[in-house]
Coordinates of C-alpha atoms and ligand atoms in Angstrom, one line a residue:
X19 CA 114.9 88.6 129.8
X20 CA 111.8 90.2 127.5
X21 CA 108.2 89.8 128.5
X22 CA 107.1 87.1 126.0
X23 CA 104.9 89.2 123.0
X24 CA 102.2 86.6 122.2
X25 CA 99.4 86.5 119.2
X26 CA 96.4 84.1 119.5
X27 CA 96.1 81.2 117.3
X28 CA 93.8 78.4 116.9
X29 CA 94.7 74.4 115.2
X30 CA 93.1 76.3 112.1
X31 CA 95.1 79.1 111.5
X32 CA 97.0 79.1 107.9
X33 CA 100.0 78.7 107.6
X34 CA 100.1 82.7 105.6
X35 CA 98.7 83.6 109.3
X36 CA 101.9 81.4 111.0
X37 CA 104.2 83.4 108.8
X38 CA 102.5 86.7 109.0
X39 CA 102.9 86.4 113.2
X40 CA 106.1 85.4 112.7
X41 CA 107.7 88.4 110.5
X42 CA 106.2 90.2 113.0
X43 CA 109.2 89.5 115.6
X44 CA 106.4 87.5 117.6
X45 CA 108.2 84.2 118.7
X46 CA 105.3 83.2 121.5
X47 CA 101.6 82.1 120.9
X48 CA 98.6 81.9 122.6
X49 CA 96.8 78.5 121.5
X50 CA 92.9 78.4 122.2
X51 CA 92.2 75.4 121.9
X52 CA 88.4 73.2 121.2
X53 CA 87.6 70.5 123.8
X54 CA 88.0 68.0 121.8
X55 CA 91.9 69.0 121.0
X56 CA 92.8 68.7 124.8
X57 CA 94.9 65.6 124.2
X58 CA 98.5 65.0 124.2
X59 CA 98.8 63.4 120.2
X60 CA 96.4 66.6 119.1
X61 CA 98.4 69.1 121.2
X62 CA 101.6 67.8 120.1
X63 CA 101.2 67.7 116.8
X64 CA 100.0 71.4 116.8
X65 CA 102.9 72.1 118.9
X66 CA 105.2 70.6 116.0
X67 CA 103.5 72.8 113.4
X68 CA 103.8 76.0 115.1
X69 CA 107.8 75.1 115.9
X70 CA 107.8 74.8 111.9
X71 CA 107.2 78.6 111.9
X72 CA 109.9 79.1 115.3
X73 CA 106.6 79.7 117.4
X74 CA 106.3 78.6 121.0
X75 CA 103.1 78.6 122.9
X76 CA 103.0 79.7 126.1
X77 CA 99.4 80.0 127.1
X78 CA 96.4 77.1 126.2
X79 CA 92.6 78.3 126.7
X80 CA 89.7 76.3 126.1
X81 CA 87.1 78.7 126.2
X82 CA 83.9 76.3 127.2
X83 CA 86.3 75.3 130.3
X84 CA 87.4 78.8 130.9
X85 CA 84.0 80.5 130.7
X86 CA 82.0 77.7 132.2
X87 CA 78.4 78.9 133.0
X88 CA 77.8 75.5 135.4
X89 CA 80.7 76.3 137.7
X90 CA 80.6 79.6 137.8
X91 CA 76.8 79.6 138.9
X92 CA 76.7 76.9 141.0
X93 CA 74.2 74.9 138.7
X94 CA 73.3 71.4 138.5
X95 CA 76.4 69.4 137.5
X96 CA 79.4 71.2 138.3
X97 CA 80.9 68.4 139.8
X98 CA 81.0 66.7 136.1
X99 CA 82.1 69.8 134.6
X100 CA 85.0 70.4 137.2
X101 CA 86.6 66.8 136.7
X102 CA 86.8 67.8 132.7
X103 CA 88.2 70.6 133.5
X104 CA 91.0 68.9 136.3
X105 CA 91.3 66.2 133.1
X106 CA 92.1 69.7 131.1
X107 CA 95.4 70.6 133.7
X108 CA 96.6 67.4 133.8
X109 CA 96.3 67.6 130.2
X110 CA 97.9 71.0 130.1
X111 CA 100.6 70.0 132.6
X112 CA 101.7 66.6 130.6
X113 CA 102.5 69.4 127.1
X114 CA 104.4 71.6 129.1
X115 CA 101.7 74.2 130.4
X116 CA 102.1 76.1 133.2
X117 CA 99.0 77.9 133.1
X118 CA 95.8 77.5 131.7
X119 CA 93.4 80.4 131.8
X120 CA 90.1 81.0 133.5
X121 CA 87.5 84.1 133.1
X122 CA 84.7 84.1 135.6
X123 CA 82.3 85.6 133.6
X124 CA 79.2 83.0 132.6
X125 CA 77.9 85.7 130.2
X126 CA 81.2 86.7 128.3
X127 CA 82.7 90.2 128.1
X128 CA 79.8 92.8 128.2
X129 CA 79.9 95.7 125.4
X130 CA 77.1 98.2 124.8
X131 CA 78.3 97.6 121.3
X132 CA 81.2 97.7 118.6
X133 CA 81.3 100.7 116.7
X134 CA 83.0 103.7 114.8
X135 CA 83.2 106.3 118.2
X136 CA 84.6 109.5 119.4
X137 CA 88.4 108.3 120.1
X138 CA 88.7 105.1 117.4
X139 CA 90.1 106.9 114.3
X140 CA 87.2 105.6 112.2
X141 CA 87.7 102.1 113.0
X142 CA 84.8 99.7 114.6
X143 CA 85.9 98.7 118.2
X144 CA 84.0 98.1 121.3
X145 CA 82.2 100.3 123.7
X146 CA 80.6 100.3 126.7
X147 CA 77.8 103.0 127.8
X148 CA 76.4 102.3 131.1
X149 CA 73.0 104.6 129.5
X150 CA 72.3 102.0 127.0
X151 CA 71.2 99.9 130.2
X152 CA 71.4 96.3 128.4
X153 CA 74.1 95.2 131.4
X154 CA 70.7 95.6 133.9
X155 CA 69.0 92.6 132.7
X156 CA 68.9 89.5 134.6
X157 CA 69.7 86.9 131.6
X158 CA 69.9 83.6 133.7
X159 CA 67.0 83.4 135.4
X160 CA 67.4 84.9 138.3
X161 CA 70.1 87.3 140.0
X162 CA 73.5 86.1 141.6
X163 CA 74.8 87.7 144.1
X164 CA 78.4 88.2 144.7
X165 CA 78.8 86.3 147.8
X166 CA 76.9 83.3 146.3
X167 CA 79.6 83.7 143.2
X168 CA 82.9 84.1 145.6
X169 CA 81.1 80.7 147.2
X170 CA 81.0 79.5 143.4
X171 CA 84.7 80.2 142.8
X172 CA 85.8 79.1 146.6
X173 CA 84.2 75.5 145.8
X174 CA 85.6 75.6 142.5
X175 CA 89.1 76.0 143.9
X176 CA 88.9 73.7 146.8
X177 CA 88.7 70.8 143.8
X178 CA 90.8 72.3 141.8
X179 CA 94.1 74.0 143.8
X180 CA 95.1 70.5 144.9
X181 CA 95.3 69.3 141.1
X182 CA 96.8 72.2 139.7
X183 CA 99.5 72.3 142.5
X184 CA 100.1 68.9 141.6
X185 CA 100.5 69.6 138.3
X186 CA 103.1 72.7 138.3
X187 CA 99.7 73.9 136.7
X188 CA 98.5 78.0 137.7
X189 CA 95.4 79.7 136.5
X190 CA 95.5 83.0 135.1
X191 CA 92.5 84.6 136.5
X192 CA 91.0 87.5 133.9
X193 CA 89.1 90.7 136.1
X194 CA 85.4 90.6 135.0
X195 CA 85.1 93.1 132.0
X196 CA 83.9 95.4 132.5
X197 CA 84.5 95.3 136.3
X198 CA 81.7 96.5 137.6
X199 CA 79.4 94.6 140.5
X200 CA 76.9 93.2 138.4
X201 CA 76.8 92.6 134.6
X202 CA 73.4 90.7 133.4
X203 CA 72.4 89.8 136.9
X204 CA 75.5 87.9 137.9
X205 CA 77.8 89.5 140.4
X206 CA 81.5 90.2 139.7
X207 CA 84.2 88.0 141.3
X208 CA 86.8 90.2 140.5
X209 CA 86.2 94.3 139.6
X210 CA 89.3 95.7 141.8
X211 CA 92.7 94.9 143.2
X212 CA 91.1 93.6 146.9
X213 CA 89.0 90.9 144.9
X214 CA 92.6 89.3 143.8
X215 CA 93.8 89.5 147.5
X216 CA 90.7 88.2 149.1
X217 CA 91.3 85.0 147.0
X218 CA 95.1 85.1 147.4
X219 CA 94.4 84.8 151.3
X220 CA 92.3 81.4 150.4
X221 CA 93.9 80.2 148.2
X222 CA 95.9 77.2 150.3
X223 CA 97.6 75.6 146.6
X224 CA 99.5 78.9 145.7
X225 CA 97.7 78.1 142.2
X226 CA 95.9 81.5 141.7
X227 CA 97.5 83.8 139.3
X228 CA 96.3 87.0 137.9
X229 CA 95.9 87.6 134.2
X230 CA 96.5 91.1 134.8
X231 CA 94.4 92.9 131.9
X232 CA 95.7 96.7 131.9
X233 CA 92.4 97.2 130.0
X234 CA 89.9 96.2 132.9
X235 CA 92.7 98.0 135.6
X236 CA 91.5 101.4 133.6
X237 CA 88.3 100.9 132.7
X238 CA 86.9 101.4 136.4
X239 CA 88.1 103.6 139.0
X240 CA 87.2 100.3 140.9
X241 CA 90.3 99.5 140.1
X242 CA 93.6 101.0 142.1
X243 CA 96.9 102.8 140.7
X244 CA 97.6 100.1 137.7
X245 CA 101.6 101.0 138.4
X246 CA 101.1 100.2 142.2
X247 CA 98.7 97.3 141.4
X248 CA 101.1 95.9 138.7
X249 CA 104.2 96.3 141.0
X250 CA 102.9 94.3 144.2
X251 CA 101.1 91.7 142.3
X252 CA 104.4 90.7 139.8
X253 CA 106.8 91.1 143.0
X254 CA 103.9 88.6 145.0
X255 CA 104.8 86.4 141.8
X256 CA 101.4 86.2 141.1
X257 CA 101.3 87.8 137.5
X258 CA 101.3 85.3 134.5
X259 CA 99.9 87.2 131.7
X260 CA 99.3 90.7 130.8
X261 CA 97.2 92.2 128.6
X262 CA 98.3 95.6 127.5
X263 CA 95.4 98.2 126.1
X264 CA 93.7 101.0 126.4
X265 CA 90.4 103.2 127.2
X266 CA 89.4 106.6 127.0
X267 CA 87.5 107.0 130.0
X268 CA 86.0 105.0 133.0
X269 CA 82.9 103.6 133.8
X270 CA 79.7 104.6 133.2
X271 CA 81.4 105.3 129.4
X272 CA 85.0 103.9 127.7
X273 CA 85.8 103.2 124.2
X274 CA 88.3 100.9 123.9
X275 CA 91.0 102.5 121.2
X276 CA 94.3 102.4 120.5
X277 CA 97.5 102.5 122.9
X278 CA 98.6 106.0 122.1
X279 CA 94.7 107.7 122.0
X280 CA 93.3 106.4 125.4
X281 CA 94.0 108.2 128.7
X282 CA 96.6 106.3 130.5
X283 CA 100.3 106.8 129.5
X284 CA 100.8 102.9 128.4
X285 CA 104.5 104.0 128.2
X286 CA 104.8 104.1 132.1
X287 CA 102.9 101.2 132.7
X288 CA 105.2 99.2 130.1
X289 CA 108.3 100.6 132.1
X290 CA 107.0 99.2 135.4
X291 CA 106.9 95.8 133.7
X292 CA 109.9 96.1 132.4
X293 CA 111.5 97.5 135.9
X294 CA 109.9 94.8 138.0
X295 CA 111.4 92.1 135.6
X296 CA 107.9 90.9 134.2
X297 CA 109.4 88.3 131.9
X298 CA 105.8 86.3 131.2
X299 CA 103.5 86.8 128.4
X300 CA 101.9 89.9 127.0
X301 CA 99.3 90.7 124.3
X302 CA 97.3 93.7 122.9
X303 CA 94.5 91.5 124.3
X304 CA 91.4 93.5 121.8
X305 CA 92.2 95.6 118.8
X306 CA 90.1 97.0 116.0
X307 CA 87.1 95.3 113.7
X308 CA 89.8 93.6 110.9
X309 CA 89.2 93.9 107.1
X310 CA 89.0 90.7 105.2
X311 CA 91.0 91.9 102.9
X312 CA 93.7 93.2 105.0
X313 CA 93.8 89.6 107.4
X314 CA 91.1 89.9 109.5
X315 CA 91.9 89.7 113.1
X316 CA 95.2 88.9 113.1
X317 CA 95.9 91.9 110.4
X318 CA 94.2 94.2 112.9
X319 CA 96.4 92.8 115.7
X320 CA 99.8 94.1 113.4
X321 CA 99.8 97.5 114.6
X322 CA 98.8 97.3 118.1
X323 CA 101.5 94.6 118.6
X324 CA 104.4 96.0 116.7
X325 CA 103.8 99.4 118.9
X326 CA 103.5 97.6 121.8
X327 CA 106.7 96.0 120.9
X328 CA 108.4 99.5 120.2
X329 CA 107.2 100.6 123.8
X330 CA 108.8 97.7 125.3
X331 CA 112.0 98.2 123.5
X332 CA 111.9 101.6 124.0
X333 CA 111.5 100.6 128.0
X334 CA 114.5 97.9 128.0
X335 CA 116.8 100.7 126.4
X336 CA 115.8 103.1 129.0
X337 CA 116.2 101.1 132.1
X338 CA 119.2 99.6 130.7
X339 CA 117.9 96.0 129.9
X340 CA 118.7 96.5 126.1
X341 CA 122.1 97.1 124.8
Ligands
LIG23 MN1 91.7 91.2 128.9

């Protein structure tokens, strides 16, 4: 069976933007949702509308769960903020979820910027230049180290993993971007492939699943082989989502640009999916700064997705998956 191809979508996208994603070929969504939609009536009657345009979604994030600055650090109140977000599986679970995602990153993805650069073919898309120094400063008061954020995230899945096993419900665990040990003063749960397996070996639910952002993998040499990597963590059944993209360099300086203009060869690493039987979703993940005029986001997602698309057929013919 094909990897899944997903766009993202939101309760307000327009119907044009429904149609658009699927002309594209794209039969799979990824819904982010707002808190206040995590219900089964609001779910299922965004469901209903997206089956309108023959779209299924496969993924549900909530960002203010996913990205939760209370949990992640430890703060006052975390024991509040984790029932919402047990409330959010169980949730999940009752519409047909099997994962919901999480990002431990309190302070977001870190960019130096988004601009026109070297390797972006005159388009604006992110950067990161270690020189620019912004990722030094402490923003949240004080520093956090990594073993008091590994404590963070054991806690958080001690309360959790019985839930989500309950539930049939994974998470998909996003590397910290860019994965390096600190960004803003808070230290990195996961910036290589030993950070997944520390917290495979703890984690007692079998919940833990990897969001396994082909972006991050190149962006440090923190990182291992991406084809080994890939190949151990699908056949561990841990994968559950991939995003497929690309960078022209490593750490301290990448540009994030398109598939064919970075420096891996995405080709091989969309034939290992393809020979290990990946069969979840997939997305370009980031793509260039859209033009209004020309759709926005999802306008500047056409291209990245439709040659993603062409790589994976391209793969499926080759390794005799596709007649
Ligand atoms: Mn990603």
């Amino acid at each position: 069976m094909s990897m899944k191809v997903t766009c993202p979508v939101r309760s307000a996208s327009t119907d044009e933007e429904l149609a658009f994603i699927r002309e594209m070929g794209v039969e799979h969504v990824e819904l982010n949702i707002k808190e206040e939609e995590a219900n089964a009536e609001m779910l299922a009657a965004i469901h209903k509308r997206l089956a309108s345009f023959e779209l299924t979604s496969v993924l549900l994030s909530c960002n203010t769960l996913q990205k939760n600055k209370i949990i992640d650090l430890g703060l006052e109140g975390r024991e509040e903020e984790v029932r919402r977000f047990n409330a959010f599986v169980r949730t999940a679970a009752e519409a047909g979820y099997h994962t919901v995602s999480v990002a431990w990153q309190p302070n977001g993805i870190y960019r130096s910027g988004r601009a026109v650069r070297e390797h972006t073919r005159g388009g604006v898309s992110a950067y990161y230049d270690e020189e620019e120094g912004g990722i030094r400063e402490a923003v949240n008061g004080r520093v956090y180290t990594m073993d008091e954020i590994r404590d963070n995230f054991a806690w958080f899945l001690e309360q959790v993993g019985p839930v989500m096993q309950e539930c049939g419900v994974r998470m998909a665990l996003h590397p910290n971007d860019p994965p390096v040990e600190y960004v803003c003063g808070v230290g990195s749960l996961i910036r290589c492939s030993d950070d997944y397996r520390r917290i495979f070996e703890i984690d007692k639910w079998g919940v833990v699943g990897v969001k396994f952002c082909i972006g991050c993998w190149l962006e440090s040499s923190s990182f291992g082989d991406v084809n080994k990597d890939l190949e151990e963590f699908i056949k561990a059944g841990r994968v559950v989502s991939v995003h497929f993209r690309n960078v022209s360099g490593t750490v301290p300086y990448f540009e994030e640009t398109l598939d064919e203009d970075g420096y891996a060869n995405m080709y091989e690493i969309m034939k290992t999916l393809v020979r290990c039987g990946y069969d979840g979703p997939i997305s370009v993940d980031h793509a260039f700064k859209g033009y209004p005029s020309m759709g926005g986001m999802l306008g500047a997602f056409a291209y990245p997705t439709g040659h993603m698309k062409g790589l994976m057929h391209a793969a499926e013919y080759e390794l005799g998956i596709r007649k």
